[in-house]
Amino acid sequence: MNDLDAPAVPARSGALRRAAPALLGYAAVRALGLVVLALWSGARGKDAYTLLTARWDSLWYTRVAELGYGYEVRLPNGDVHSNLAFFPLLPWLERLVAAVSPLSYADGGFVVSVLASLAAAWGIFAVADHVYGRRAGVCAVLLWAVLPVGIVQSMAYSESLFTALAAWSLYAVLTGRWVTAGVLAGLAGLTRPVGLAVVAAVWAAGIVAFLRERAFARGHVSTREHVSTREHVSTRERASTREHVSTREHVSTREHVSTRERASTREHVSARGHASARDRTSFARDRSAAPEDGARAGERAGAPANTRRVGAPEGAPHATDTSGVRLRRVLGMLLAPLGAAGYVLWVGHRTGDGPLGYLDVQAGWRNGFDGGYAFARFVAAMFTSFPSALAGLGLVAGVGLVVWLYVVCVRQRQPLPLLVYAGVVTALALCASSYFGSKPRLLLPAFPLLLPLALALARLRTPRSALVVGAVAAASAVYGAFWLNGSGPP
C-alpha cells in the first residue's frame, strides 16, 4: 500500500499476460490501418512507407538525427522555421537505431514509433486497468487505436513515444513509484513541449500526498491526545473510586464496631436482669455493600480492570516507512521537470535569447498560447460560406465532445493525476495558436478522455462491443489512408 492508496502491482510477467488481449487487439487495428494505407497509396501511385517516414515533421526529426541542431528555413513572409522547435529524444533514438543497425534514420524513426505505440498501448491499459478493471483497460486501448488520426501512431512522429512515457509515468504515480514517475516525466519533457502536462500531474499528486500525510499526522496526534485524556480521566476515576470505597469501608467498620458494642451492652444488660431475652437473637446487618457486578474491592462496579491503550489506526505508516516514501516522492518531483527545463534553457543559451529563447523559436513557426482566440477566429471564419460552414459545425461538435468528455472524467472522479494531465494536454492543444489542422493530432496523447467511453463500451456484451470496435476501426483505417494521401498531418 502506498500513500495514494493504490493496490498492489502485479508481477511483470503476469501484467504482460493480463495486457495481452489489449496489445493483440491494438496490433490488429494498426495492421488494418497500414494495409488500407498501402492499398490506397498504391492505387494513387504513392509509396505508403514514404508517407509514414519522410514527410512533414518526420523530415525535421531525421535532419536533427543526422545533422544535429542549427538547420532553419526562412520563408518569404519573414518567418523562420528552426529545427530547435523539435525536442531531442526521438532524434536521439533514431540516431541510436542507425548506429547499431543497418537502418537509416527514417527507418529508425519508424521502428521507434511502432515499438513506442505498443508501449503506449500497454501503458494505457495499465492505467485503465488499475482504475477501472481489465475489461475497461482493453476497451481504452482499442478506442485509442481507432481514433480518426490513429495512423499518426505508426508514423515517425513523437506522439507515440510521448504517450508511452506519459502513460507509464502516470501509472507509476498511481502505484506510488515516485522516482520512476519522475524519470519518465523527465524523458517525456525531452520529447514534446506538452511534457509540461506530465510534470504537472506528478507535482499535483505529490502535493496532495504531502497534504494527506500532514492531515493524517494531525489526526494521529489528536487521537493520541484524546487517548491520553481518557487515560488521565480514568486514572482519576479509579483513584476516586478507591477513596470512595475506602471511605465506605471505614464507615462500615465504624458502624460494625458500634453495633458490636451495642450488642455487647444489650447482652450485658440482658444477663443482669432480662433472662427472657436469651432466646431472642440480637443480630445487626453489615451495611458495607459488596461490589456490584462481581467487581473486585477497590474498583468501580462495571468499570474494566485495566484501560486498554489505543494504538495507531490500522494502515498507518511507521515513521521510517513514511520518511522513505517522502524522500522518494521529493526526488521524483525534482526529477520530473528536468527534461523540459534542461532543453528549453539550452535553446535559450544557444540562441542567446535567454531562458525564453525557446518561445521565440516557436513564434517563428507561428506557435504560441493565446487562450484559444486564434482558433475561435478560425472556426468563426468557416461560417462565412455554406460549404465551409459544415466543416465549422464539425469542429464545434468536436471541441464540444472533447470538453464534455473531460467534464465526464471529472464527474466520474478520475484520479487527480489523470485529470491534471488530460486537462493540460487539452488546454495546450485547443488554446494554442498553432496550425489548426494539427489540433486532432495534438490531442492524441490525451487518452484519459477516452476512459468514460471505454467504461460504456465495457458494459456491452462482447459480440456487440467487438462489432462496434470493428466498424470504427474500418472507418478509421479508410480515413487515415485518405488523410495521409491528401493534406496529411502537418
PDB file of C-alpha atoms in Angstrom, residues 82 84-85 343-364:
ATOM      1  CA  SER A  82      14.147  26.365 -36.930  1.00  0.00           C
ATOM      2  CA  LEU A  84      15.225  23.874 -32.461  1.00  0.00           C
ATOM      3  CA  ALA A  85      11.440  23.683 -32.146  1.00  0.00           C
ATOM      4  CA  TYR A 343      16.170  21.619 -23.206  1.00  0.00           C
ATOM      5  CA  VAL A 344      14.388  24.980 -23.019  1.00  0.00           C
ATOM      6  CA  LEU A 345      17.319  26.529 -21.147  1.00  0.00           C
ATOM      7  CA  TRP A 346      19.778  25.011 -23.634  1.00  0.00           C
ATOM      8  CA  VAL A 347      17.845  26.520 -26.551  1.00  0.00           C
ATOM      9  CA  GLY A 348      17.869  29.896 -24.835  1.00  0.00           C
ATOM     10  CA  HIS A 349      21.619  29.636 -24.322  1.00  0.00           C
ATOM     11  CA  ARG A 350      22.215  28.551 -27.924  1.00  0.00           C
ATOM     12  CA  THR A 351      20.105  31.351 -29.422  1.00  0.00           C
ATOM     13  CA  GLY A 352      21.428  33.927 -26.987  1.00  0.00           C
ATOM     14  CA  ASP A 353      17.903  34.986 -26.072  1.00  0.00           C
ATOM     15  CA  GLY A 354      17.974  33.758 -22.508  1.00  0.00           C
ATOM     16  CA  PRO A 355      15.511  31.448 -20.738  1.00  0.00           C
ATOM     17  CA  LEU A 356      12.631  32.493 -23.014  1.00  0.00           C
ATOM     18  CA  GLY A 357      14.534  31.897 -26.228  1.00  0.00           C
ATOM     19  CA  TYR A 358      12.506  28.771 -26.982  1.00  0.00           C
ATOM     20  CA  LEU A 359       9.342  30.879 -27.152  1.00  0.00           C
ATOM     21  CA  ASP A 360      10.977  32.967 -29.864  1.00  0.00           C
ATOM     22  CA  VAL A 361      11.764  29.779 -31.787  1.00  0.00           C
ATOM     23  CA  GLN A 362       8.125  28.725 -31.548  1.00  0.00           C
ATOM     24  CA  ALA A 363       6.995  32.196 -32.601  1.00  0.00           C
ATOM     25  CA  GLY A 364       8.904  31.700 -35.829  1.00  0.00           C
TER      26      GLY A 364
END
